Short mmCIF file of C-alpha atoms in Angstrom, two decimals:
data_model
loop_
_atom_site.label_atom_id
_atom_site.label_comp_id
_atom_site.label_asym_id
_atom_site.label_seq_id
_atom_site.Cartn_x
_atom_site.Cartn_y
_atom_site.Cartn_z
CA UNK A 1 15.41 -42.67 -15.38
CA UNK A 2 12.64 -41.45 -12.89
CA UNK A 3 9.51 -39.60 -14.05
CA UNK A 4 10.85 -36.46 -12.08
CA UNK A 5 14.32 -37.16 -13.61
CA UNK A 6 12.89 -36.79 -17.28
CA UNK A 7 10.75 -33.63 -16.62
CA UNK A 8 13.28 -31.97 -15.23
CA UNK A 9 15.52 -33.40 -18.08
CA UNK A 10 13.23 -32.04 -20.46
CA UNK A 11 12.70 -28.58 -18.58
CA UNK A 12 16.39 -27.97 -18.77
CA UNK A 13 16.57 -28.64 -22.61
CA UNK A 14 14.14 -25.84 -23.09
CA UNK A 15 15.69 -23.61 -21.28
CA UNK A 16 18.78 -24.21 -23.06
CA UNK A 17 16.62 -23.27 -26.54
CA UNK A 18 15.51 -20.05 -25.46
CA UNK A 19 17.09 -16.49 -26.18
CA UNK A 20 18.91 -14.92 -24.02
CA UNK A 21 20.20 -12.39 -26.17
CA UNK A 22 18.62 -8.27 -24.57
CA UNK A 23 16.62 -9.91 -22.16
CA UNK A 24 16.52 -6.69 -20.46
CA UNK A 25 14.36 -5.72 -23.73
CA UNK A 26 12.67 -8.87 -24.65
CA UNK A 27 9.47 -9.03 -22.53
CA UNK A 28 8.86 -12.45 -24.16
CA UNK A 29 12.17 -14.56 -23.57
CA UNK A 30 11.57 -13.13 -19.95
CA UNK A 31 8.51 -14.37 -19.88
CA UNK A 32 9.01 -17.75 -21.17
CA UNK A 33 12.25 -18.58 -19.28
CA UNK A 34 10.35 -17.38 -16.25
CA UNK A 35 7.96 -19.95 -16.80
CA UNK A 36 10.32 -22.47 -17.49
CA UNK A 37 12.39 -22.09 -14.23
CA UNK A 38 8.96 -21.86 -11.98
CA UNK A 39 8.35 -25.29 -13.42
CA UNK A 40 11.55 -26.35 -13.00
CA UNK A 41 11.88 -25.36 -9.74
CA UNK A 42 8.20 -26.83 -8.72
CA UNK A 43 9.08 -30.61 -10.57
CA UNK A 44 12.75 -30.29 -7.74
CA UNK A 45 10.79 -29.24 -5.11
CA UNK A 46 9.48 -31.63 -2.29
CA UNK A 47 5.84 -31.74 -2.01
CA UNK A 48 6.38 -31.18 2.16
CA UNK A 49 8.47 -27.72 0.99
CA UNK A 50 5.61 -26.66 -0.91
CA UNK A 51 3.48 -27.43 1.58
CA UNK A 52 5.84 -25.76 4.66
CA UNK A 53 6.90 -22.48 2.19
CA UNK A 54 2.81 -22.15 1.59
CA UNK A 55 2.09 -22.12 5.22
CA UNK A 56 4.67 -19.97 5.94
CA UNK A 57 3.85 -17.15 3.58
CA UNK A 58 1.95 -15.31 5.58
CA UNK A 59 5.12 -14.78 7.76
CA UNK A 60 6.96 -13.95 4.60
CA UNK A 61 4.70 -10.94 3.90
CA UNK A 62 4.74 -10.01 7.80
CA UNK A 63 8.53 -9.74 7.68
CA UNK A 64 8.33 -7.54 4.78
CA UNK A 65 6.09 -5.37 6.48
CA UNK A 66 8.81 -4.96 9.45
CA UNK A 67 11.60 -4.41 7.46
CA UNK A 68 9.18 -1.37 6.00
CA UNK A 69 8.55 -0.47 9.54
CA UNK A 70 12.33 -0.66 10.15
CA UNK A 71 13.24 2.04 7.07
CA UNK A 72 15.71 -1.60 5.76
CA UNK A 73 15.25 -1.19 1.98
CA UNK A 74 15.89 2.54 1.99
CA UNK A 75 18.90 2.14 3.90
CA UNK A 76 20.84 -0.78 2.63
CA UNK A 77 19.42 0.56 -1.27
CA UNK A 78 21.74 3.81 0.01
CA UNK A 79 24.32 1.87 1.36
CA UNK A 80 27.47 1.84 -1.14
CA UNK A 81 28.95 -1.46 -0.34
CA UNK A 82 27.54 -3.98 2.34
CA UNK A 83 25.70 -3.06 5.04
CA UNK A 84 25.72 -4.40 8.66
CA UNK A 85 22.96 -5.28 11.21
CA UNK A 86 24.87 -3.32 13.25
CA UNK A 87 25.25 -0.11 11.68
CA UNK A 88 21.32 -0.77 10.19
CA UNK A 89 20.15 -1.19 13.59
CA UNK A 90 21.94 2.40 14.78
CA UNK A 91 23.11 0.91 18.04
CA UNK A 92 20.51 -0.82 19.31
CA UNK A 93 21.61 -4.47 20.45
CA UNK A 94 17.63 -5.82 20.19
CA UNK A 95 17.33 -4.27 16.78
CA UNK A 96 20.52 -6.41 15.48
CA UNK A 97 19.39 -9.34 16.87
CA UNK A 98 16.07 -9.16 15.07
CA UNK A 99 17.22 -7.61 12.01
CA UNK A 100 19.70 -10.73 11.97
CA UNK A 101 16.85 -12.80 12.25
CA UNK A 102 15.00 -10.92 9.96
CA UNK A 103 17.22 -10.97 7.20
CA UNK A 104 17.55 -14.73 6.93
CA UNK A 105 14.29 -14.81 5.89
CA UNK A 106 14.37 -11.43 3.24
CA UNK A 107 17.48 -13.07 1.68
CA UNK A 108 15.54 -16.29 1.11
CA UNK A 109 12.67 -14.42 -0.92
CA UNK A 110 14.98 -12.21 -2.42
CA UNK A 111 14.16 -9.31 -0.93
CA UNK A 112 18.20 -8.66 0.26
CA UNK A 113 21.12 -10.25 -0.63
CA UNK A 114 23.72 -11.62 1.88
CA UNK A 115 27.05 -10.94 1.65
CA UNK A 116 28.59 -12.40 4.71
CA UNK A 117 27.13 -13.12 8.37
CA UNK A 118 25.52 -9.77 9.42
CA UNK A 119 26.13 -8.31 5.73
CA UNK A 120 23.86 -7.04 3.39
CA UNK A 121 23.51 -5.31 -0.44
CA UNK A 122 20.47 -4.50 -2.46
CA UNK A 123 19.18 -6.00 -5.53
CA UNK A 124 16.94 -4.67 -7.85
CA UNK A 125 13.92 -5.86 -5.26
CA UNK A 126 15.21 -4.25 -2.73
CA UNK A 127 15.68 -0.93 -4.65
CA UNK A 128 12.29 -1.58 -6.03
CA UNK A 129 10.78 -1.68 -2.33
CA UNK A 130 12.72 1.49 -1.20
CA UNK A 131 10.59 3.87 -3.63
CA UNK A 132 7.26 5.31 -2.09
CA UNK A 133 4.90 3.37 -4.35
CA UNK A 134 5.73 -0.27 -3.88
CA UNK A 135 6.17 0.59 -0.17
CA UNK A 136 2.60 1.64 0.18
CA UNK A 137 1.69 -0.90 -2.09
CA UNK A 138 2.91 -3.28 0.89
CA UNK A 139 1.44 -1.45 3.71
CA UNK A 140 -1.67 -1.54 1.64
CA UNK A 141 -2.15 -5.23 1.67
CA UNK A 142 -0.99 -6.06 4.63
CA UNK A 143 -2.64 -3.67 6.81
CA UNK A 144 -6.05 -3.72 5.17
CA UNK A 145 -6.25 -6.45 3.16
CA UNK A 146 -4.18 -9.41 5.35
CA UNK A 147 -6.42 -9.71 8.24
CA UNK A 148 -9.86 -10.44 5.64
CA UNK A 149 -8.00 -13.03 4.11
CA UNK A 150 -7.65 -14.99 7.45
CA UNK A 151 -11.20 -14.71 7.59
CA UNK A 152 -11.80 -16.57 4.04
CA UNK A 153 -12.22 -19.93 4.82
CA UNK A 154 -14.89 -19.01 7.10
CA UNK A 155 -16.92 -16.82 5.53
CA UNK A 156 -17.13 -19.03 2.63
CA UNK A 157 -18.34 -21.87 4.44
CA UNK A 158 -21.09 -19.41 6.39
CA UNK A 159 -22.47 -18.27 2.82
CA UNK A 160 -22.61 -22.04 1.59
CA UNK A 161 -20.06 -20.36 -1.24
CA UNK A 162 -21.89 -18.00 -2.64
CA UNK A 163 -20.08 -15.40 -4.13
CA UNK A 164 -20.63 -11.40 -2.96
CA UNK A 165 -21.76 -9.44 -5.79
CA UNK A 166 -22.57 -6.56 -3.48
CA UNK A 167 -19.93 -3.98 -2.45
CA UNK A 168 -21.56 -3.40 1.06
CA UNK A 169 -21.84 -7.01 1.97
CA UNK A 170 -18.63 -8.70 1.70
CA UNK A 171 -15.58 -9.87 3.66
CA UNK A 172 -14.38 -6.82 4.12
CA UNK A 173 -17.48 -5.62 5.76
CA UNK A 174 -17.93 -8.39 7.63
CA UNK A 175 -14.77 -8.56 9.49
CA UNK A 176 -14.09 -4.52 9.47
CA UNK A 177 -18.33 -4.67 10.78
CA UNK A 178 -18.88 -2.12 8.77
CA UNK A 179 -21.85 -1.25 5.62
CA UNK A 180 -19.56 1.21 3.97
CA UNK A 181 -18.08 0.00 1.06
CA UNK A 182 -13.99 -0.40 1.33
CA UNK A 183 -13.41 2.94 -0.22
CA UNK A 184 -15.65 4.79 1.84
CA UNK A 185 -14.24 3.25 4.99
CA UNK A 186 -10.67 3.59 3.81
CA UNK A 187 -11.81 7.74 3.25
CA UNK A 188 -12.70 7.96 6.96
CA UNK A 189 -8.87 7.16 8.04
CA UNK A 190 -6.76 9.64 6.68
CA UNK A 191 -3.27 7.79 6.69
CA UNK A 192 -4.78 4.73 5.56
CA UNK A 193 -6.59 6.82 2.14
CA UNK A 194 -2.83 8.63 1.82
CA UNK A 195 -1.37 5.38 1.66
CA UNK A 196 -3.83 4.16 -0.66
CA UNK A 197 -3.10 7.15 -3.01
CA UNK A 198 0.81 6.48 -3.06
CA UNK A 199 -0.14 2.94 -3.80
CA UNK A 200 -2.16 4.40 -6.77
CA UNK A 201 0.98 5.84 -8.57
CA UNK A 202 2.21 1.80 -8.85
CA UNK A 203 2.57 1.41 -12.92
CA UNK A 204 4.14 -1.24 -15.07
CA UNK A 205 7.69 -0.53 -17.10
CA UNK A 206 6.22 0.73 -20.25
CA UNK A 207 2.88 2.91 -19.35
CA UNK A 208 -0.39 2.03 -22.05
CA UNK A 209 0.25 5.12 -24.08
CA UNK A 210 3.79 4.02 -25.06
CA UNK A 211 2.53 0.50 -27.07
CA UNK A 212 -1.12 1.87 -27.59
CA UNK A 213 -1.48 3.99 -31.27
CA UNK A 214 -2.14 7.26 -29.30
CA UNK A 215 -0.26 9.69 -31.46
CA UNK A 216 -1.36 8.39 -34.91
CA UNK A 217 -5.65 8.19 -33.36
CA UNK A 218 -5.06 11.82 -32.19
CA UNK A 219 -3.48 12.58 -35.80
CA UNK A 220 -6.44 11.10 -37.22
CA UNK A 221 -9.15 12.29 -34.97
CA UNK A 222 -8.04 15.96 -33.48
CA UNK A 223 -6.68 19.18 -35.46
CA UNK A 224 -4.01 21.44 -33.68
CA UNK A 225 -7.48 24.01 -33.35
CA UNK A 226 -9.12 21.83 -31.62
CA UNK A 227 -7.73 22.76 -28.54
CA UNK A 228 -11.19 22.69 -26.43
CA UNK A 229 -12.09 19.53 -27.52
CA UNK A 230 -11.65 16.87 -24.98
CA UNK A 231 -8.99 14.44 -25.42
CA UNK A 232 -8.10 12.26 -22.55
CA UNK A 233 -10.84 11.87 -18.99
CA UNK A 234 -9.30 9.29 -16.45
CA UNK A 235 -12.49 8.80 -14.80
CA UNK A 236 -11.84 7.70 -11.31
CA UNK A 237 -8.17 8.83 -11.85
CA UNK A 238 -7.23 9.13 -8.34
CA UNK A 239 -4.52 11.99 -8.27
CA UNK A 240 -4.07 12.23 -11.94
CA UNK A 241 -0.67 10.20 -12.27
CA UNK A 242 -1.93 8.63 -15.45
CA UNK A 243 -2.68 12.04 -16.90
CA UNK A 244 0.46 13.68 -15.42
CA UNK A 245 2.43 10.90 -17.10
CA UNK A 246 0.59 11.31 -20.76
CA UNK A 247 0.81 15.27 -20.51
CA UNK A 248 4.82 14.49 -20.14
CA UNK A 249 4.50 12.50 -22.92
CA UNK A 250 2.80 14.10 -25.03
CA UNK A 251 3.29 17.91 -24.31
CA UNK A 252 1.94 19.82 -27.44
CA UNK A 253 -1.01 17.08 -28.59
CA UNK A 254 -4.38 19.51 -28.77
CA UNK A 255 -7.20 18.89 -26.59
CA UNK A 256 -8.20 19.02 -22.87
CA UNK A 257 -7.04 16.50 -20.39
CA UNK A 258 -8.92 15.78 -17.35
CA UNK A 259 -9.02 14.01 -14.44
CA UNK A 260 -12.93 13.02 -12.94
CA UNK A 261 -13.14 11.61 -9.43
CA UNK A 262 -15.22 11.91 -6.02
CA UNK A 263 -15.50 15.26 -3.99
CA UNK A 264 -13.50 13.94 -1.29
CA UNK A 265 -10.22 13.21 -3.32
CA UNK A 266 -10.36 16.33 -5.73
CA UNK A 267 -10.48 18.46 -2.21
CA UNK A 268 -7.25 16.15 -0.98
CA UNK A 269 -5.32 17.10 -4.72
CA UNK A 270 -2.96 20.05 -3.32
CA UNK A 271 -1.65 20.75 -6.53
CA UNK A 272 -3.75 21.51 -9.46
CA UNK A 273 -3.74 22.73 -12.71
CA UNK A 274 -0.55 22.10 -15.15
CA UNK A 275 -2.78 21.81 -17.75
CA UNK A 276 -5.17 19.73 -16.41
CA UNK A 277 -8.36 19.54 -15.36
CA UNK A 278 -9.50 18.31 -11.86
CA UNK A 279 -13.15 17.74 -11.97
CA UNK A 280 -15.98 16.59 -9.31
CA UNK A 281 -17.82 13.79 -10.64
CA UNK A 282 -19.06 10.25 -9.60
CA UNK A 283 -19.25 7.90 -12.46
CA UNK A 284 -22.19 6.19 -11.38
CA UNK A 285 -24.16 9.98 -12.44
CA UNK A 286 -24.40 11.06 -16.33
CA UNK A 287 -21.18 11.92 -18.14
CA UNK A 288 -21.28 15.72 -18.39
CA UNK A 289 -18.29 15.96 -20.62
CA UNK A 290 -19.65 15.01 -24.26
CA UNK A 291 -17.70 13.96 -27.33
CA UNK A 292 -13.78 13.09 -25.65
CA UNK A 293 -12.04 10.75 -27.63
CA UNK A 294 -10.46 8.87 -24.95
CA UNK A 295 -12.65 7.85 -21.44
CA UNK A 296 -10.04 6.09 -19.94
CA UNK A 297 -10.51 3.46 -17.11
CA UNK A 298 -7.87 2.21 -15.36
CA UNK A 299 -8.19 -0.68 -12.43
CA UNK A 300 -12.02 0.73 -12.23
CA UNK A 301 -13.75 -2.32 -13.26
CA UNK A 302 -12.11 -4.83 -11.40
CA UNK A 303 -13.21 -3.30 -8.19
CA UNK A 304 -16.95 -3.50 -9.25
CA UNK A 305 -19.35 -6.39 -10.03
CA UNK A 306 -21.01 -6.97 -14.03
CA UNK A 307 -24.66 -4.57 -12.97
CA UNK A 308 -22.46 -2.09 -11.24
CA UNK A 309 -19.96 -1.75 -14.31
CA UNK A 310 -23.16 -1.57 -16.81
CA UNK A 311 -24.56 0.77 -14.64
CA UNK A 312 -20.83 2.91 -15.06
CA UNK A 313 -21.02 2.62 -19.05
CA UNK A 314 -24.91 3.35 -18.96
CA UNK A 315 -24.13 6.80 -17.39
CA UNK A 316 -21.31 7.35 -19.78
CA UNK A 317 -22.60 6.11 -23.49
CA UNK A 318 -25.00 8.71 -24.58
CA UNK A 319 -21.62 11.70 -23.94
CA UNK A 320 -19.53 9.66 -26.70
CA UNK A 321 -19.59 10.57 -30.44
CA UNK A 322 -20.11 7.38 -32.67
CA UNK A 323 -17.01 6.27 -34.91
CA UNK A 324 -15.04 9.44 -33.23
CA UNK A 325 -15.14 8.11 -29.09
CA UNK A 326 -13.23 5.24 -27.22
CA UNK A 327 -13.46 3.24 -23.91
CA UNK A 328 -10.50 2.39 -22.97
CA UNK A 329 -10.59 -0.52 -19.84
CA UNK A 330 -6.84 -0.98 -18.61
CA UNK A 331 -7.25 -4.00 -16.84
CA UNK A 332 -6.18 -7.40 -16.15
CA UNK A 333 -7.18 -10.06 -17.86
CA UNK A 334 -7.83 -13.55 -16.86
CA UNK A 335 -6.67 -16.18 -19.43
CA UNK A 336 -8.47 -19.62 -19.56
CA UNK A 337 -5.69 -21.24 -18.92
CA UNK A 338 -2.16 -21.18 -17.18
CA UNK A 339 -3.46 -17.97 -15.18
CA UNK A 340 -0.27 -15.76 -13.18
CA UNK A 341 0.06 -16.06 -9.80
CA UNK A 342 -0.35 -12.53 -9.77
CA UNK A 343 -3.28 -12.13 -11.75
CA UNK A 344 -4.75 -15.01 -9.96
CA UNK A 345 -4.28 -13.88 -6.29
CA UNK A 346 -5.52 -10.13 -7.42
CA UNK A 347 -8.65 -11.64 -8.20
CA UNK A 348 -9.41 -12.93 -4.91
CA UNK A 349 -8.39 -9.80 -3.53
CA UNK A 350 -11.23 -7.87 -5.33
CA UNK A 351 -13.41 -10.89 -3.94
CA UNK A 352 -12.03 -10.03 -0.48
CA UNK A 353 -12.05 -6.01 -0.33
CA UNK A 354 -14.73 -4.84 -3.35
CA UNK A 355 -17.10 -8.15 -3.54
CA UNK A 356 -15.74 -8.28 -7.58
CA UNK A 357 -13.34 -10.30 -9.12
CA UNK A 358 -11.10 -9.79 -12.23
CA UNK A 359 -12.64 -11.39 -15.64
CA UNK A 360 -11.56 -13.16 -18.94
CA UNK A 361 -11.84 -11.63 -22.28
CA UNK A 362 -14.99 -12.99 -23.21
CA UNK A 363 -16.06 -11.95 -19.91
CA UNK A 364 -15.52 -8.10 -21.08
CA UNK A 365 -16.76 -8.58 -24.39
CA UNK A 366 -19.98 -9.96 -22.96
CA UNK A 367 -20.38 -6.81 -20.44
CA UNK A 368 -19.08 -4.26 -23.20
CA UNK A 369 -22.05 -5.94 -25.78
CA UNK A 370 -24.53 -5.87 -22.96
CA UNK A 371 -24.02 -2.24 -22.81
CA UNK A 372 -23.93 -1.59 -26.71
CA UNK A 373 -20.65 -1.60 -27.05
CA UNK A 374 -18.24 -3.54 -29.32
CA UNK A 375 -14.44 -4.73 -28.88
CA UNK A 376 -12.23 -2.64 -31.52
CA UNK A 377 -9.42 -4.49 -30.39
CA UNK A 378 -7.17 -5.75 -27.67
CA UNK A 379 -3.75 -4.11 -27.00
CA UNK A 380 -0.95 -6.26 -25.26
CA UNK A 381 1.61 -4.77 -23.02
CA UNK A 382 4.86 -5.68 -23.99
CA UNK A 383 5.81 -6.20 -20.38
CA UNK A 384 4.18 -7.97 -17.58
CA UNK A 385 2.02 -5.30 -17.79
CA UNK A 386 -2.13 -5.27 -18.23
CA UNK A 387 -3.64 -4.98 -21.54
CA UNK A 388 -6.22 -2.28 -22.85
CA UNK A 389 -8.88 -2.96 -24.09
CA UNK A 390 -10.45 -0.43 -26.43
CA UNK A 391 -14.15 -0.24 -27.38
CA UNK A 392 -16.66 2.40 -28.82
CA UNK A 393 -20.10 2.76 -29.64
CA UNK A 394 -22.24 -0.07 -31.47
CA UNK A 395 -22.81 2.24 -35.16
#
């Protein structure tokens, strides 16, 4: 028996021991059998397939941008049997031709499924890519992000490999020949900052405050009185879907909730109130709200290098109460070993567009101790989703 005969052998006897029993539920068997087919499928795989279905990712992610362009997902997701080129191309002959073409490759990532030649149904990807978030999630990337990653290679070589640390000299500025950070620049252009914000409302299966101890911490920490006491800030909370979501949650908890972000996107919120607070507020400036049990953080740090994200929990520490207020950094986190895909190629991409990068867990306890600050605890998502990490005040 060949090496590549007993590892995949082996790889099939494991996933033969593994539970398949409510995978729909079990975030773990998914997980693990996950892993288990990726290496299966990477110990069948030629090493000249790898090679061609690397090279030819970039097409991959172009195609998905067309079919976006084309209005695809939406309409085969509302489509209650198969769909044809035909009828998704709404009489024009060009159209089918390259929506024929188009598909072949969609239905090869998994993006549609083929019925027949010139038929088409959605799975749950394709669903998935119909609603607004992933699709701006898409146009995100692609648009602003693709064209810096071509230039890479190159820029690395130019700086001898030294790493940006700097969120005004980077790739991004470099090939968009610009000094304005990527936020500022993305500000200036309308649709693009719209897009952006859609993108924002992206969230995992199971949001933080459904696996993190919120309701028994507010039952220890806030009486039904204490109704101006602050609860929950989402500093740099974009629109305030994160708060939205919790106030749905969690209707009658006491306390304010607020949302803190720049001038610019508190004037773009059209609706306010609810029962929440929209307030002005950069979080490189003093924390004016004092003694809130939860400053919440989520995707902030990732976007900004170690002396910037001191200089963020420098400007909020002296506002929280000891033994009573928490950070809480919802984040990725980058294990030492057998990193994601996912997790690995984000990191690059806050290389790419912030001059950052994504860090391990001694990595944040290092920062988070530099600023007086100690690890309570790290909480797990049950899904694929990031952890939080919560941490308060040195006493």
């Amino acid at each position: 028996m060949t090496a590549q005969s007993t590892n995949v052998s082996t790889l099939i006897q494991e996933i033969h021991k593994l539970n398949v029993s409510n995978l729909e539920s079990n975030h773990a068997a998914q997980a693990e059998m996950l892993a288990c087919a990726q290496r299966l499928t990477q110990e069948l795989m030629h090493p000249k397939t790898v090679m061609f279905t690397n090279a030819n990712s970039p097409l991959h992610n172009a195609c998905v941008r067309s079919a976006i362009n084309l209005d695809l997902f939406r309409k085969v997701s509302k489509a209650e049997s198969s769909v044809t080129a035909a009828e998704l191309a709404g009489g024009s002959a060009d159209k089918r031709i390259f929506i024929i073409r188009l598909m072949r490759v969609l239905t090869n990532i998994g993006f549609v499924k083929e019925d027949g030649p010139g038929k088409y149904s959605a799975t749950a990807v394709t669903r998935d890519m119909a609603t607004p978030s992933s699709e701006a999630c898409v146009k995100h990337f692609f648009d602003q992000i693709c064209p810096v990653i071509a230039t890479l290679p190159q820029y690395l070589e130019d700086h001898d490999y030294k790493l940006p640390t700097d969120p005004q000299k980077g790739p991004f500025q470099d090939y968009y020949n610009t000094d304005l950070t990527s936020y500022d620049y993305w500000s200036q252009q309308p649709p693009v900052i719209d897009n952006f914000n859609i993108f924002m409302g992206l969230r995992g299966a199971q949001p933080w405050f459904e696996w993190y101890p919120v309701e028994q911490q507010v039952s220890d920490n806030l009486k039904k009185e204490d109704q101006e006491t602050v609860l929950l800030i989402d500093i740099a909370g974009g629109n305030g879907h994160d708060v939205q979501a919790f106030k749905n949650r969690f209707p009658s908890f006491p306390g304010r909730l607020m949302v803190q972000e720049r001038d610019a996107v508190i004037d773009e919120i059209e609706e306010k109130g609810g029962g929440i607070e929209y307030v002005k507020h950069d979080m490189f400036n003093p924390q004016p709200i004092k003694g809130a049990l939860y400053y919440y953080f989520h995707h902030i740090f990732h976007n900004w290098s170690d002396a910037d994200c001191l200089s963020i929990l420098h400007a909020l520490i002296p506002s929280m109460t000891i033994n009573h207020s928490r950070i809480l950094l919802h984040e990725h986190i980058v294990p030492t070993t057998h990193c994601s895909l996912r997790t690995a190629s984000l990191d690059l991409q806050m290389l790419l567009a912030h001059s950052a990068r994504e860090r391990t867990l001694e990595e944040f306890e290092t920062l988070l101790n530099k600023a007086g600050l100690k690890v309570v605890k790290v909480w797990q998502a049950p899904d694929e989703g990031e952890p939080v990490v919560e941490a308060m005040v040195m006493g």
